[in-house]
mmCIF file of C-alpha atoms and ligand atoms in Angstrom:
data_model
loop_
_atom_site.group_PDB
_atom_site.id
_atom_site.type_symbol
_atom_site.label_atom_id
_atom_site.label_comp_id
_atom_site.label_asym_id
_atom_site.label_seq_id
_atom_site.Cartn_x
_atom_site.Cartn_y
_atom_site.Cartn_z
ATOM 1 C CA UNK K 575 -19.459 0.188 12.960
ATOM 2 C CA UNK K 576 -20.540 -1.765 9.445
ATOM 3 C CA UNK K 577 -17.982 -1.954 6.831
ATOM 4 C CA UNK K 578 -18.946 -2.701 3.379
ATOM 5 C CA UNK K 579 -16.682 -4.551 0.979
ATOM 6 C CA UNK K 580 -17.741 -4.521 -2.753
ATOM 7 C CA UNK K 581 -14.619 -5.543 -5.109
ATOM 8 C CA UNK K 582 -14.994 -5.817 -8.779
ATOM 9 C CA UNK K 583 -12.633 -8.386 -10.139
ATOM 10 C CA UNK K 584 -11.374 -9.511 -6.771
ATOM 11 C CA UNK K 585 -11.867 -12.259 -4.331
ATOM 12 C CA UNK K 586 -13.560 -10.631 -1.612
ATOM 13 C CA UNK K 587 -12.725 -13.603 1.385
ATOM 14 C CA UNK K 588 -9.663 -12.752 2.272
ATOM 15 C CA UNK K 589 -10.481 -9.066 2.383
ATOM 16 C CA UNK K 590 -13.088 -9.576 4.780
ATOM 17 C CA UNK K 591 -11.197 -11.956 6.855
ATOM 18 C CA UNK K 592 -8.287 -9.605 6.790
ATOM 19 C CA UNK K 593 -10.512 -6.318 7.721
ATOM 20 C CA UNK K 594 -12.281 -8.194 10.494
ATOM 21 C CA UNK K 595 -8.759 -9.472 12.245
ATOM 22 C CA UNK K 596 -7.709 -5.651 12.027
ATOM 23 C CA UNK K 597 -11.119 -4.184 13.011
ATOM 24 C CA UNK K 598 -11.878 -6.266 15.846
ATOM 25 C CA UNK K 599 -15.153 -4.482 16.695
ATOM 26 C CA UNK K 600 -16.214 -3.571 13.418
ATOM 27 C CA UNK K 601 -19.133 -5.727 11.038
ATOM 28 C CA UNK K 602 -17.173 -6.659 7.746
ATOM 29 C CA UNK K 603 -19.577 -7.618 5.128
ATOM 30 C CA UNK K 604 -19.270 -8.497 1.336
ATOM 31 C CA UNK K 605 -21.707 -6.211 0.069
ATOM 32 C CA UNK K 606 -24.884 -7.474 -1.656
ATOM 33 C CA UNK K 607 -28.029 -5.584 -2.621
ATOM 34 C CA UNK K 608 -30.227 -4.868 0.305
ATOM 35 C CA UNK K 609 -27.739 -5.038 2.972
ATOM 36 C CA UNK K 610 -28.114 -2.471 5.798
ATOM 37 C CA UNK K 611 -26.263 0.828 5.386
ATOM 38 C CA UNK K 612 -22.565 1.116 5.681
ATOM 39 C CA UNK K 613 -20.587 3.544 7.704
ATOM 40 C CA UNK K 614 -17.426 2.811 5.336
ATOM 41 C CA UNK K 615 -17.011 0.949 2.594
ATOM 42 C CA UNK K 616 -13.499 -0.985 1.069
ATOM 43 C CA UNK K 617 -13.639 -0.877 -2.548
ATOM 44 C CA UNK K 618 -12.625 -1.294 -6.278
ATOM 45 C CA UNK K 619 -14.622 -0.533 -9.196
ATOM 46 C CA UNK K 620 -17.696 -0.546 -7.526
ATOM 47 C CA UNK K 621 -21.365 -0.531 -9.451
ATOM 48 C CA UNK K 622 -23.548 2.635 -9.097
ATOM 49 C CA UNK K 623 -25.571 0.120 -7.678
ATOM 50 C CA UNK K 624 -23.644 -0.270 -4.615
ATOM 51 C CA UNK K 625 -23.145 3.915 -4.696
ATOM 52 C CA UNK K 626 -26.569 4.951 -4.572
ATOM 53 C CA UNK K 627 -27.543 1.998 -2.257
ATOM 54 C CA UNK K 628 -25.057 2.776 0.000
ATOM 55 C CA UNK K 629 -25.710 6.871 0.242
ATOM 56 C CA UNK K 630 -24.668 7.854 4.040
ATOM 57 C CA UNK K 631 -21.217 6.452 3.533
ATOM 58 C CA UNK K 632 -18.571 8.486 5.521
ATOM 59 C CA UNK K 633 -15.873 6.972 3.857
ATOM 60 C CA UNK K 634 -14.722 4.845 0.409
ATOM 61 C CA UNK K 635 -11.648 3.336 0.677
ATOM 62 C CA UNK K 636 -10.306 2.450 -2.739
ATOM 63 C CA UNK K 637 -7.518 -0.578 -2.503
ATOM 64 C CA UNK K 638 -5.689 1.086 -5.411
ATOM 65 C CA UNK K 639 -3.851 4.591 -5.611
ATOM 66 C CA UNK K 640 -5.933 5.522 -9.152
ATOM 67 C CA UNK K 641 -9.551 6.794 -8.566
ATOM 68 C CA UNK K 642 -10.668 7.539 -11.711
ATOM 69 C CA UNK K 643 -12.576 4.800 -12.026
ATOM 70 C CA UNK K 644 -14.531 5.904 -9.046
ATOM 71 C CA UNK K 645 -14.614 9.305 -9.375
ATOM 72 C CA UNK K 646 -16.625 8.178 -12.836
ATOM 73 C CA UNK K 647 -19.247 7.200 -10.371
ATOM 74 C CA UNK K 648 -21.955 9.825 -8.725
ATOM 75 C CA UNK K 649 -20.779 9.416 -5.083
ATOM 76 C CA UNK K 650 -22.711 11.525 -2.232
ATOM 77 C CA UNK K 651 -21.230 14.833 -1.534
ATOM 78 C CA UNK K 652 -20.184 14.186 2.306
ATOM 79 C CA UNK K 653 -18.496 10.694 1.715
ATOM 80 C CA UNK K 654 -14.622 11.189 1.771
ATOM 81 C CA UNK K 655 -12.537 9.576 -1.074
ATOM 82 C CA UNK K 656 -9.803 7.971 -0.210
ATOM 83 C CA UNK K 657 -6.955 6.521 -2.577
ATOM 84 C CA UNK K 658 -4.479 4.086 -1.137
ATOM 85 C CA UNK K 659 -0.878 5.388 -0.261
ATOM 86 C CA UNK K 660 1.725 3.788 -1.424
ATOM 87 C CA UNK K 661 0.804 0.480 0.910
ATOM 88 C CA UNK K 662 3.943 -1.101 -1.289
ATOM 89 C CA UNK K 663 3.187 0.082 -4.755
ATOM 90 C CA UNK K 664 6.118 2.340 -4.654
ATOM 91 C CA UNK K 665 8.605 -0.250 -4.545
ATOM 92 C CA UNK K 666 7.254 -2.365 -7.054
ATOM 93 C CA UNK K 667 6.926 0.817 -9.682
ATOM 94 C CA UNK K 668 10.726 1.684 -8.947
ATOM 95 C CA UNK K 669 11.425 -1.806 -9.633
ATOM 96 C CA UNK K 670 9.217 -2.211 -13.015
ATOM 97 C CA UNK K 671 10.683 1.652 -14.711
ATOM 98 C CA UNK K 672 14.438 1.196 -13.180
ATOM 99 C CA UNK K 673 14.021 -2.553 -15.051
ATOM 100 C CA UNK K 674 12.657 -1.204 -18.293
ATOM 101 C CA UNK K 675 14.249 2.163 -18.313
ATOM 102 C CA UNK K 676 17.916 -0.119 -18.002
ATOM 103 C CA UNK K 677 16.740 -3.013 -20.412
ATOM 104 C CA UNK K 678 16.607 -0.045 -22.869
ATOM 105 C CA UNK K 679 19.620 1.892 -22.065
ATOM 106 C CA UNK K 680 21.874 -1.437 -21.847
ATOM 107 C CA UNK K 681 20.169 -3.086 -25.100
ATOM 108 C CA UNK K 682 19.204 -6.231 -23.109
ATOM 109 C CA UNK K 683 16.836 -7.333 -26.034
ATOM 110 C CA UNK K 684 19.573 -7.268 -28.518
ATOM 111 C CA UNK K 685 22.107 -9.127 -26.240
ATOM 112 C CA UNK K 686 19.245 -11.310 -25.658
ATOM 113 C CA UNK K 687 19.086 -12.156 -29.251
ATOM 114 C CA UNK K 688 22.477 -12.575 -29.989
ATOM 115 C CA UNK K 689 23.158 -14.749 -27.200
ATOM 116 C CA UNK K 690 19.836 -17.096 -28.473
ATOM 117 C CA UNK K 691 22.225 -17.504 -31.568
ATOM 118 C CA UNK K 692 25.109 -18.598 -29.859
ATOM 119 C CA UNK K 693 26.829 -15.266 -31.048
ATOM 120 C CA UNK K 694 29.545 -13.097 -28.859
ATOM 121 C CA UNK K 695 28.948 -9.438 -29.905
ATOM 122 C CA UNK K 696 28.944 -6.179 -28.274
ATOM 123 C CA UNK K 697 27.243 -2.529 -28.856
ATOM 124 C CA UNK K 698 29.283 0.741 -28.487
ATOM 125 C CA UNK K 699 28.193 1.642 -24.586
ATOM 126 C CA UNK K 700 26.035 4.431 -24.428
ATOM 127 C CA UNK K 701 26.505 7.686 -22.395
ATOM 128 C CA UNK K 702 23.713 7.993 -19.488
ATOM 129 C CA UNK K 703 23.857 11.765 -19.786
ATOM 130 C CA UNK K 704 22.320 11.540 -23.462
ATOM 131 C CA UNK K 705 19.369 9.657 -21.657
ATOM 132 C CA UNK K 706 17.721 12.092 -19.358
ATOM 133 C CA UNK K 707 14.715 10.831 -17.748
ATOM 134 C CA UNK K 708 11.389 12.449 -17.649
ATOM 135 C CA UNK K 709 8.423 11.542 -14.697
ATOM 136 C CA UNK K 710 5.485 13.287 -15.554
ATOM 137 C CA UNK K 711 3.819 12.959 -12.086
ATOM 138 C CA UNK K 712 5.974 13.420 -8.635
ATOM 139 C CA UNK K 713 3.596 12.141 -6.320
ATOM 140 C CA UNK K 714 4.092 9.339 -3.749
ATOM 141 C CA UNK K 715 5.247 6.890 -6.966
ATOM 142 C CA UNK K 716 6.798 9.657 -9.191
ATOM 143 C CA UNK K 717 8.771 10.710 -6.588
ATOM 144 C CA UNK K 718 10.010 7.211 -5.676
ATOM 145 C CA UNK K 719 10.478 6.604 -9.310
ATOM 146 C CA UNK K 720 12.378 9.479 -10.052
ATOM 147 C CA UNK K 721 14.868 8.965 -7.160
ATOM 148 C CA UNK K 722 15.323 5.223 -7.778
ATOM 149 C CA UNK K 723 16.284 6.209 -11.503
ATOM 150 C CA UNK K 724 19.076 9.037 -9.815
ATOM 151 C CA UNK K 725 20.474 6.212 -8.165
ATOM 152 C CA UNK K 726 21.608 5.039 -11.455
ATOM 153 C CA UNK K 727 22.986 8.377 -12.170
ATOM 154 C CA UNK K 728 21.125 9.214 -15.265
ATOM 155 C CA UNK K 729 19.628 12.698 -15.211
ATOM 156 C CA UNK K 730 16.139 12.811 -13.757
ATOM 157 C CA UNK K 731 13.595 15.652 -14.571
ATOM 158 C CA UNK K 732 10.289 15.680 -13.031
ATOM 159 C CA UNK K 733 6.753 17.126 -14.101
ATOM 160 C CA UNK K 734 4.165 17.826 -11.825
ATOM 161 C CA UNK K 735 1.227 20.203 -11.197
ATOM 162 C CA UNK K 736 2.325 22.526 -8.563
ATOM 163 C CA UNK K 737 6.370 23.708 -8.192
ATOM 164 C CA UNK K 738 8.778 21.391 -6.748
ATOM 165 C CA UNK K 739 11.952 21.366 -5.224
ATOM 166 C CA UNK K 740 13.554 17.459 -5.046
ATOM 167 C CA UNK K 741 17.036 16.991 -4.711
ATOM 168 C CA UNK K 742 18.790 14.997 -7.459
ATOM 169 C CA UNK K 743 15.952 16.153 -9.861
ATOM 170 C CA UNK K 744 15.246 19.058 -12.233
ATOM 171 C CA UNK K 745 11.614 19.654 -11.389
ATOM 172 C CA UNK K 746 9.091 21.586 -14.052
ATOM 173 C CA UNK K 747 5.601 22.425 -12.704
ATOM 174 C CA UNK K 748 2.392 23.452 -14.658
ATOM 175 C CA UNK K 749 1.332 23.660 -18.220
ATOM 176 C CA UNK K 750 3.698 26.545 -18.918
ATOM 177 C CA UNK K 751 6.715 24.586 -18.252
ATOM 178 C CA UNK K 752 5.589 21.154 -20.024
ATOM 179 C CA UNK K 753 7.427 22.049 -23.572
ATOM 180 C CA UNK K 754 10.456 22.117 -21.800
ATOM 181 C CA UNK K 755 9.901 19.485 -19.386
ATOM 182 C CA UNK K 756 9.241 17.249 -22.515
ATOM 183 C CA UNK K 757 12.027 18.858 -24.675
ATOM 184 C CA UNK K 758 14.918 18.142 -21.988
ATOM 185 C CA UNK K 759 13.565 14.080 -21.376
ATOM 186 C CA UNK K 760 14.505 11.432 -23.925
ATOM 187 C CA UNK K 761 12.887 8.730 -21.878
ATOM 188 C CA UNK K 762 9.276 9.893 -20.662
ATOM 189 C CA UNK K 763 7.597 7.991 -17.934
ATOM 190 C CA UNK K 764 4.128 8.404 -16.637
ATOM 191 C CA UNK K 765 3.122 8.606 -13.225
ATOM 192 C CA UNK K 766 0.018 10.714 -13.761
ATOM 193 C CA UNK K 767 -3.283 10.292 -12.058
ATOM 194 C CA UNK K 768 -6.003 10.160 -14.879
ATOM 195 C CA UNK K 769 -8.165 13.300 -14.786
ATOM 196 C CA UNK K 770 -9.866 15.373 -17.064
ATOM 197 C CA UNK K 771 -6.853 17.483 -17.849
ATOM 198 C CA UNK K 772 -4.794 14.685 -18.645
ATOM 199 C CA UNK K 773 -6.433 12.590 -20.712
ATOM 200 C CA UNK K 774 -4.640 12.011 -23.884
ATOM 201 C CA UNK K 775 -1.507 13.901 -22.394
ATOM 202 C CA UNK K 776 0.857 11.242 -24.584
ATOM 203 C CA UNK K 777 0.105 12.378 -28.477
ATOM 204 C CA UNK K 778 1.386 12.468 -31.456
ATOM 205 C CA UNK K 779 2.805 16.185 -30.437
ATOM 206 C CA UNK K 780 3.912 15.236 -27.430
ATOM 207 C CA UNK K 781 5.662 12.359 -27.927
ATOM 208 C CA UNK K 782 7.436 14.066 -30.779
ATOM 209 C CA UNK K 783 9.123 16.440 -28.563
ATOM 210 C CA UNK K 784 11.124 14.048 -26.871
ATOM 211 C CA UNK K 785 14.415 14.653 -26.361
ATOM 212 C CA UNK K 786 14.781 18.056 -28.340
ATOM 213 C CA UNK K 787 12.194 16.777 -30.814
ATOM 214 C CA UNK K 788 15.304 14.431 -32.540
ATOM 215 C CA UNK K 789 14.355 10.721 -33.007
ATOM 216 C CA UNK K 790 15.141 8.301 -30.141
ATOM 217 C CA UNK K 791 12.747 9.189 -27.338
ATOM 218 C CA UNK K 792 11.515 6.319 -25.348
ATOM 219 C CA UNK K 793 7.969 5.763 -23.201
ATOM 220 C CA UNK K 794 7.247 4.033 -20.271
ATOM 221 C CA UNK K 795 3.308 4.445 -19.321
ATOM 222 C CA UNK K 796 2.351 2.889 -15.788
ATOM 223 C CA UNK K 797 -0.217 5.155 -14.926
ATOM 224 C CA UNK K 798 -3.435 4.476 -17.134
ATOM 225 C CA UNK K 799 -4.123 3.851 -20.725
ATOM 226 C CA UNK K 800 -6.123 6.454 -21.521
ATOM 227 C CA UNK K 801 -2.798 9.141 -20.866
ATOM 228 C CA UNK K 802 -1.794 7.341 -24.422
ATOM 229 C CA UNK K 803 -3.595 8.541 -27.734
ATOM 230 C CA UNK K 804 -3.428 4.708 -28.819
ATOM 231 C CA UNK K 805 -3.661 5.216 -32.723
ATOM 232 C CA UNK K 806 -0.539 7.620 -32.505
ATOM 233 C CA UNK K 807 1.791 5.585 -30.909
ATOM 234 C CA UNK K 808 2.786 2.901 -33.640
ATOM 235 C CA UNK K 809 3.316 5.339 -36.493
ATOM 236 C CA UNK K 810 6.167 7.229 -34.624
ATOM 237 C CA UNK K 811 7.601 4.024 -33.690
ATOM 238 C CA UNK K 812 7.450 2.883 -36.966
ATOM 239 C CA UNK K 813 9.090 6.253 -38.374
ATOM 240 C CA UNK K 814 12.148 5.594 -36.060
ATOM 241 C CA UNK K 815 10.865 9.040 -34.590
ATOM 242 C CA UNK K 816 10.411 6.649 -30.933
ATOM 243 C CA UNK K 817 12.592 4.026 -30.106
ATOM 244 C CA UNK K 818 10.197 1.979 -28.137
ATOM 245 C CA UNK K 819 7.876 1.862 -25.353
ATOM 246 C CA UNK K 820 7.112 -0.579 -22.322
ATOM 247 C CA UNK K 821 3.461 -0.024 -21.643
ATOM 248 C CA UNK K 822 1.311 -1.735 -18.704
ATOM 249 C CA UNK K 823 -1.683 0.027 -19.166
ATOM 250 C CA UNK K 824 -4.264 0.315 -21.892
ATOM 251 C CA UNK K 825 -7.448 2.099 -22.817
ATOM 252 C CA UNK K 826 -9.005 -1.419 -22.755
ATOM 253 C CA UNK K 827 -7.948 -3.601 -20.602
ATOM 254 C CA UNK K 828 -7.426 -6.926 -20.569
ATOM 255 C CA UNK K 829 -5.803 -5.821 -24.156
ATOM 256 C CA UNK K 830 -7.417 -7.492 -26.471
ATOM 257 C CA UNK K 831 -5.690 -10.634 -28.508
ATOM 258 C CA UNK K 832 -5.605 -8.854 -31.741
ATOM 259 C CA UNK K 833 -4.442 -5.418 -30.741
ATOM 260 C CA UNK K 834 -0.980 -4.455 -32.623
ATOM 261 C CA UNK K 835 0.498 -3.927 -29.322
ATOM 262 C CA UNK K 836 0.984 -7.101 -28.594
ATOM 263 C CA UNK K 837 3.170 -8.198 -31.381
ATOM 264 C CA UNK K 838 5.291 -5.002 -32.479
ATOM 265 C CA UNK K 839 8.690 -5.734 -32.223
ATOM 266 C CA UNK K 840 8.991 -2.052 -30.336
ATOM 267 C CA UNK K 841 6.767 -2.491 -27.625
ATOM 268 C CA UNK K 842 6.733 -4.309 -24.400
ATOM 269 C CA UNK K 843 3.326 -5.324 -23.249
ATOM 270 C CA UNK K 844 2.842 -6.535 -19.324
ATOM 271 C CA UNK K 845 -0.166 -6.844 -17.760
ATOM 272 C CA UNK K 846 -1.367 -4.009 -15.429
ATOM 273 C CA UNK K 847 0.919 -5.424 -12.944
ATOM 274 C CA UNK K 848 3.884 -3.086 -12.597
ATOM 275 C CA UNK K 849 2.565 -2.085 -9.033
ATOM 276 C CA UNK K 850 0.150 -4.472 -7.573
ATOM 277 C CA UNK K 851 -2.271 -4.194 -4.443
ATOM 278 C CA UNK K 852 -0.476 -6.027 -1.471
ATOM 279 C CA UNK K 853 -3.351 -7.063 0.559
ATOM 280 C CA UNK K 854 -1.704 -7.120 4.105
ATOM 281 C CA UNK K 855 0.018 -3.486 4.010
ATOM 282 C CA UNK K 856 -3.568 -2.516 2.286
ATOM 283 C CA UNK K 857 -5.443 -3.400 4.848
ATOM 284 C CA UNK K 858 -3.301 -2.347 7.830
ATOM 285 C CA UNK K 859 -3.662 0.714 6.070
ATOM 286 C CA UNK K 860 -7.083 1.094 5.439
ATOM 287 C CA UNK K 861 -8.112 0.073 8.975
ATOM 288 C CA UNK K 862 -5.316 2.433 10.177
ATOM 289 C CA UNK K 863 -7.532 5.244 8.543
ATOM 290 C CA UNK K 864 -10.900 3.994 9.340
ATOM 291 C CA UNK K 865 -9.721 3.983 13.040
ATOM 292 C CA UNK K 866 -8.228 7.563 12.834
ATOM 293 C CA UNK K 867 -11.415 9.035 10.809
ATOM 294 C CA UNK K 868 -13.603 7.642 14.006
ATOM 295 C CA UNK K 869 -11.233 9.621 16.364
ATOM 296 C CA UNK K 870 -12.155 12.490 14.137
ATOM 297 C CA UNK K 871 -7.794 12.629 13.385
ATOM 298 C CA UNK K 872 -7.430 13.789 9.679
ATOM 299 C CA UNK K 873 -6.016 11.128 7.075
ATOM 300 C CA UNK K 874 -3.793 10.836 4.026
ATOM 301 C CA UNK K 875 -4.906 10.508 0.670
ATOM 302 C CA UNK K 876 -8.576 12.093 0.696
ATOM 303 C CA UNK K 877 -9.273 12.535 -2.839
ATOM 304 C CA UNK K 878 -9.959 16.433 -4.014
ATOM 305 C CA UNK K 879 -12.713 15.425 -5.989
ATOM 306 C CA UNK K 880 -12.726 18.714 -7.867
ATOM 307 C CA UNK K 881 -9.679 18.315 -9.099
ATOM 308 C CA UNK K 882 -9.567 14.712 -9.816
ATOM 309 C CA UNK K 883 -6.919 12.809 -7.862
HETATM 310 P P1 LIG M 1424 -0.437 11.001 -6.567
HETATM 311 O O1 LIG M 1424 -1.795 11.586 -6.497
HETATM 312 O O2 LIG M 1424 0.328 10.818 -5.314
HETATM 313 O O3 LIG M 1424 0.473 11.892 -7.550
HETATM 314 C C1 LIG M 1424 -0.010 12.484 -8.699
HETATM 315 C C2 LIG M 1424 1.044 13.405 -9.273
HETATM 316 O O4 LIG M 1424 0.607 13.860 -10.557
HETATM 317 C C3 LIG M 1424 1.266 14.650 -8.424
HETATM 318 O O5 LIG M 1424 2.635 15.002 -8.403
HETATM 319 C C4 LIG M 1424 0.479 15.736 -9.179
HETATM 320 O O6 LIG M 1424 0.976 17.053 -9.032
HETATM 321 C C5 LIG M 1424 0.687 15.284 -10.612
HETATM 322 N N1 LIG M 1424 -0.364 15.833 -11.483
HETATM 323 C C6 LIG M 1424 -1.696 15.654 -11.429
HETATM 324 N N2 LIG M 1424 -2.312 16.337 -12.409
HETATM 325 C C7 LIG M 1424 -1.351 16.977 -13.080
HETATM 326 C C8 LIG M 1424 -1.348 17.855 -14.192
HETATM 327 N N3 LIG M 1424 -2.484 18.240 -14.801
HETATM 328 N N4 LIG M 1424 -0.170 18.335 -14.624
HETATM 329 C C9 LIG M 1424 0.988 17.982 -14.018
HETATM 330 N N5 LIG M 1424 1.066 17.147 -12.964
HETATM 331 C C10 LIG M 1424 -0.099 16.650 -12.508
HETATM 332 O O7 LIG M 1424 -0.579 9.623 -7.338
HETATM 333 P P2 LIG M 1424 0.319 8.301 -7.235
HETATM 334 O O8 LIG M 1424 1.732 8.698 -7.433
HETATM 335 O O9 LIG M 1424 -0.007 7.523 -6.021
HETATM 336 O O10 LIG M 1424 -0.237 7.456 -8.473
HETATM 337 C C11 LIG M 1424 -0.192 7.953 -9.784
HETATM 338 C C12 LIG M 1424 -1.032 7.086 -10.707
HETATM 339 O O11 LIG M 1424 -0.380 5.841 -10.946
HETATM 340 C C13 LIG M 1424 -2.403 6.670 -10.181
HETATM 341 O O12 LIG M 1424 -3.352 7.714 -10.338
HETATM 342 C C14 LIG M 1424 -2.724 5.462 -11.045
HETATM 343 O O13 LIG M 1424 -3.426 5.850 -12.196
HETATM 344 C C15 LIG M 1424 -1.356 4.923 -11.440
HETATM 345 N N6 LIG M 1424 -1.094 3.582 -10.863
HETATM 346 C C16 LIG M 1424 -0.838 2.540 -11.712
HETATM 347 C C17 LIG M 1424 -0.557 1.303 -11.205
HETATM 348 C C18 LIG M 1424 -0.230 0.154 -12.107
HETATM 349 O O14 LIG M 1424 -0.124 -0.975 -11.641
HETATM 350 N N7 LIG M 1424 -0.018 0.381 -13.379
HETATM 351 C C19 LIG M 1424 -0.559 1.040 -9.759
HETATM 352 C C20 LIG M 1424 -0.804 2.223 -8.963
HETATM 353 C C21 LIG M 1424 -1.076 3.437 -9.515
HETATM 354 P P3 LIG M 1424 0.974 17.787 -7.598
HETATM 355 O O15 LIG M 1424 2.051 17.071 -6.791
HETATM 356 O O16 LIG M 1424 1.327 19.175 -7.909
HETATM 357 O O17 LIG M 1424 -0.395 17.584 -7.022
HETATM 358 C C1 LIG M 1425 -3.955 1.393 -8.927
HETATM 359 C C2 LIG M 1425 -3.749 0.360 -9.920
HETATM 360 O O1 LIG M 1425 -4.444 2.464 -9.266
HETATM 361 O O2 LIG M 1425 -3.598 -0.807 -9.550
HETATM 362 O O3 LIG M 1425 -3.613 1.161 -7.766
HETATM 363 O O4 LIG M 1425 -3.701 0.666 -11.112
#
């Protein structure tokens, strides 16, 4: 069995090292042009290049859980997609929301200030139950999201594509039910997978019905920067109508120096990093699959192509 690897932005050794010690019998190669037809292929961001060289793939394995970047790509009908799952992203996005969701709520950033000036003050504490949470997204890190932020007891409300039922939560489902969804959250965080239909999702109108359309609503975007309609984010912060945002994703990406972003006093800028690729539960995975798709056993996280995610 041949297994290309062809990673855009990533060291590749360690990949291949890693894939060959967990696919003992398998021929792990760093893909360059020319080289022999793959059976499967380990991947981010890959070049057409690679795509319509490498046509009688029977798998993709993407090392991240978002595929739109490769679903951008014209892939051969019979090669399965496959996203990672979870592999120890969920953790690290229930960490990253919980931290800025509570940095928020408990005014960290003023406390923060006041104590750089030496200066013993307090806010009136704030009620958790006039900060209901909103994950648009319950998949395998909206869910985990959404639970770790019940822990903390403040209400949790969750948006997703098809009905739910999740304990702890007060689960919406579908277009019809996204007014309300948005109407009953005051802090929105997205877990989305980027697709066609949602695209844009966080406007200018939706952003303004936060939390019963009064001022105060709060975002938290993880998912990808094209959800956000860029150019109408600062005016509502700057209107009071938001009270601030913690983004980690942008439409481009690294942001660039000069992009208002960085410096309004509002928003919190990291860098794509909220859930990272961990390379050992990655590739245990991914050579998990590869083993079970030879054994003809079906597999988590094939992409449905059609619909995007
Ligand atoms: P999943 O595919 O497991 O979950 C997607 C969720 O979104 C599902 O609940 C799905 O609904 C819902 N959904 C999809 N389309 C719609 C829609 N039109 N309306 C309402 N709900 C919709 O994805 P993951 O949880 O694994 O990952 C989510 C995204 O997070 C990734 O696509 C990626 O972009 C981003 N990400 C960001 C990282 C970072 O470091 N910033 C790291 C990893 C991922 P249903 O359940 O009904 O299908
Ligand atoms: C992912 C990401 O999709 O890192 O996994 O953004």
């Amino acid at each position: 069995m041949r297994i290309a690897v062809c990673l855009t932005d990533n060291r590749p050794d360690a990949w291949i090292e890693g894939l060959r010690a967990a696919l003992p019998g398998a021929d792990v190669q760093n893909w360059q042009p020319g080289a022999p037809q793959a059976d499967h292929a380990v991947v981010w961001a890959p070049p057409q290049s690679f795509i319509d060289e490498q046509s009688r793939l029977r798998g993709i394995f993407n090392i991240g859980a978002g595929v739109d970047a490769l679903l951008k790509l014209r892939l051969p009908p019979q090669t399965m997609v496959v996203r990672l799952d979870d592999a120890g992203m969920s953790v690290q996005m229930a960490e990253y929301v919980c931290h800025a969701l509570i940095r928020h709520f408990r005014e960290f950033d003023f406390y923060d200030a006041e104590a750089r000036a030496a200066r013993w003050a307090f806010r009136k504490p704030r009620e958790r139950e006039d900060f209901p949470v909103g994950v648009m997204g319950l998949g395998v890190l909206g869910e985990r999201v959404a639970r770790a932020v019940a822990q903390f007891e403040f209400p949790v409300n969750g948006w997703s594509r098809s009905p739910k039922a999740i304990e702890g939560l007060h689960c919406f489902a579908g277009e019809a039910e996204f007014g309300a969804f948005l109407g009953a959250s005051r802090v929105l965080v997205n877990l989305l997978p980027l697709t066609e239909t949602t695209r844009g999702i966080l406007n200018r109108e939706t952003l303004s019905r936060l939390n019963g359309g009064k001022p105060g609503g709060y975002l938290i975007n993880v998912a990808r920067g094209a959800h956000l309609v860029e150019a109408d984010l600062v005016p509502l912060l700057d209107s009071g109508h938001l009270a601030g945002a913690t983004l980690d994703v942008f439409e481009v990406e690294p942001l660039p120096a000069d992009h208002p972003f960085w410096r309004h006093p509002k928003i919190t800028v990291t860098p794509h990093g909220s859930a990272r690729t961990m390379r050992g539960a990655t590739i245990a995975q991914i050579a998990g699959k590869i083993m079970a798709i030879e054994r003809g056993e079906p597999v988590a996280g094939v992409v449905e192509r059609e619909r995007g995610y």
